[in-house]
Tab-separated table of C-alpha atoms in Angstrom:
chain	number	residue	atom	x	y	z
A	533	UNK	CA	-0.045	20.036	2.835
A	534	UNK	CA	0.272	17.369	0.160
A	535	UNK	CA	3.279	17.150	-2.132
A	536	UNK	CA	3.346	15.378	-5.494
A	537	UNK	CA	6.887	14.195	-6.215
A	538	UNK	CA	7.959	13.374	-9.775
A	539	UNK	CA	11.261	11.675	-10.661
A	540	UNK	CA	12.058	11.045	-14.329
A	541	UNK	CA	15.763	11.915	-14.501
A	542	UNK	CA	16.782	8.238	-14.575
A	543	UNK	CA	15.590	5.152	-16.474
A	544	UNK	CA	12.988	4.779	-13.739
A	545	UNK	CA	9.775	6.780	-13.398
A	546	UNK	CA	8.826	7.423	-9.770
A	547	UNK	CA	5.820	9.307	-8.467
A	548	UNK	CA	4.824	9.777	-4.832
A	549	UNK	CA	2.336	11.745	-2.788
A	550	UNK	CA	3.166	12.606	0.770
A	551	UNK	CA	2.649	15.097	3.515
A	552	UNK	CA	3.031	15.512	7.257
A	553	UNK	CA	1.667	11.973	7.732
A	554	UNK	CA	4.373	10.473	5.518
A	555	UNK	CA	4.053	8.769	2.137
A	556	UNK	CA	0.418	8.227	1.145
A	557	UNK	CA	1.029	6.684	-2.261
A	558	UNK	CA	3.978	5.665	-4.396
A	559	UNK	CA	4.610	4.202	-7.848
A	560	UNK	CA	7.929	3.172	-9.417
A	561	UNK	CA	8.553	1.487	-12.727
A	562	UNK	CA	11.532	0.983	-14.990
A	563	UNK	CA	10.349	0.724	-18.594
A	564	UNK	CA	13.362	2.082	-20.388
A	565	UNK	CA	12.852	5.489	-21.879
A	566	UNK	CA	9.065	5.520	-21.961
A	567	UNK	CA	8.648	8.336	-19.461
A	568	UNK	CA	6.053	10.308	-21.436
A	569	UNK	CA	3.603	7.421	-21.740
A	570	UNK	CA	4.126	6.240	-18.148
A	571	UNK	CA	4.039	9.461	-16.120
A	572	UNK	CA	0.399	10.602	-16.328
A	573	UNK	CA	-1.073	7.136	-15.620
A	574	UNK	CA	1.396	6.854	-12.708
A	575	UNK	CA	0.140	10.143	-11.239
A	576	UNK	CA	-3.480	8.990	-11.614
A	577	UNK	CA	-2.619	5.666	-9.938
A	578	UNK	CA	-0.889	7.361	-6.993
A	579	UNK	CA	-3.847	9.705	-6.452
A	580	UNK	CA	-6.191	6.696	-6.300
A	581	UNK	CA	-3.776	4.869	-3.994
A	582	UNK	CA	-3.598	7.895	-1.663
A	583	UNK	CA	-7.382	8.336	-1.925
A	584	UNK	CA	-7.091	12.001	-2.863
A	585	UNK	CA	-8.108	14.229	-5.740
A	586	UNK	CA	-5.351	15.903	-7.730
A	587	UNK	CA	-6.859	19.269	-6.710
A	588	UNK	CA	-5.771	18.564	-3.101
A	589	UNK	CA	-2.067	18.798	-4.045
A	590	UNK	CA	-0.325	21.860	-2.540
A	591	UNK	CA	3.143	21.601	-4.137
A	592	UNK	CA	4.737	19.801	-7.091
A	593	UNK	CA	8.350	18.655	-6.537
A	594	UNK	CA	10.306	17.581	-9.627
A	595	UNK	CA	13.743	15.986	-9.962
A	596	UNK	CA	15.900	18.410	-11.981
A	597	UNK	CA	18.878	16.121	-12.470
A	598	UNK	CA	21.563	15.480	-13.202
A	599	UNK	CA	20.284	12.640	-15.303
A	600	UNK	CA	18.707	11.753	-18.628
A	601	UNK	CA	17.957	14.922	-20.580
A	602	UNK	CA	14.751	13.706	-22.227
A	603	UNK	CA	13.485	12.165	-18.997
A	604	UNK	CA	14.052	15.433	-17.151
A	605	UNK	CA	12.218	17.358	-19.886
A	606	UNK	CA	9.214	15.045	-19.547
A	607	UNK	CA	9.112	15.413	-15.756
A	608	UNK	CA	9.617	19.176	-15.800
A	609	UNK	CA	7.013	19.747	-18.520
A	610	UNK	CA	4.450	17.589	-16.719
A	611	UNK	CA	5.263	19.158	-13.352
A	612	UNK	CA	4.911	22.658	-14.771
A	613	UNK	CA	1.621	21.792	-16.492
A	614	UNK	CA	0.148	20.327	-13.296
A	615	UNK	CA	1.462	23.222	-11.185
A	616	UNK	CA	-0.081	25.792	-13.527
A	617	UNK	CA	-3.385	23.918	-13.803
A	618	UNK	CA	-3.623	23.531	-10.015
A	619	UNK	CA	-2.190	27.008	-9.346
A	620	UNK	CA	0.404	25.617	-6.931
A	621	UNK	CA	4.173	26.141	-6.712
A	622	UNK	CA	6.663	23.794	-8.342
A	623	UNK	CA	10.075	23.185	-6.775
A	624	UNK	CA	13.140	21.457	-8.195
A	625	UNK	CA	15.150	18.824	-6.351
A	626	UNK	CA	18.635	17.552	-7.262
A	627	UNK	CA	18.928	13.842	-8.121
A	628	UNK	CA	22.089	13.623	-6.044
A	629	UNK	CA	20.447	15.310	-3.044
A	630	UNK	CA	17.559	12.847	-3.296
A	631	UNK	CA	19.968	9.894	-3.357
A	632	UNK	CA	21.871	11.146	-0.306
A	633	UNK	CA	18.823	12.221	1.730
A	634	UNK	CA	18.147	8.851	3.455
A	635	UNK	CA	21.674	9.062	4.927
A	636	UNK	CA	21.324	12.656	6.130
A	637	UNK	CA	22.037	11.682	9.750
A	638	UNK	CA	25.238	9.785	8.910
A	639	UNK	CA	28.354	10.749	10.854
A	640	UNK	CA	30.433	9.884	7.781
A	641	UNK	CA	30.788	11.601	4.437
A	642	UNK	CA	28.170	10.327	1.986
A	643	UNK	CA	28.880	9.953	-1.740
A	644	UNK	CA	26.011	9.972	-4.231
A	645	UNK	CA	26.678	8.949	-7.838
A	646	UNK	CA	24.653	8.499	-11.017
A	647	UNK	CA	25.875	6.910	-14.242
A	648	UNK	CA	26.391	9.745	-16.747
A	649	UNK	CA	27.150	7.220	-19.519
A	650	UNK	CA	30.207	7.068	-21.738
A	651	UNK	CA	32.379	6.123	-18.746
A	652	UNK	CA	31.495	9.197	-16.698
A	653	UNK	CA	29.649	9.841	-13.423
A	654	UNK	CA	27.593	12.615	-11.906
A	655	UNK	CA	28.585	12.696	-8.239
A	656	UNK	CA	28.525	14.744	-5.061
A	657	UNK	CA	29.921	14.357	-1.568
A	658	UNK	CA	27.934	15.334	1.509
A	659	UNK	CA	29.849	16.045	4.709
A	660	UNK	CA	28.136	15.880	8.089
A	661	UNK	CA	27.812	19.203	9.870
A	662	UNK	CA	27.141	19.763	13.522
A	663	UNK	CA	23.480	20.440	14.177
A	664	UNK	CA	22.364	18.811	10.923
């Protein structure tokens, strides 16, 4: 199973392809708010990097925020278009969950935060639970 991950909820555009073997291809760039013109070439680049055809993708995973409204719209629209064209499911992932995920085995509470602008933050706390 190959998953195409799309993250456009922040200033950065990130695209990755991975599966049971791990990450096969990844692209990240921060070009301000130029998500629409960056995303499709990024997906093409990652497919070449992973040496796969887009038709081999089994699932599209898209960051659903919180984050930049326009960036999220670009990612969700592209994800939905690819999912419909490939006839595969699309799933949404929280920006805060994605930030906290690398620390999922921490024995301490993890705080994830994203600048919401105008002096505000989007944040979440993740407490460890027995058994993961």
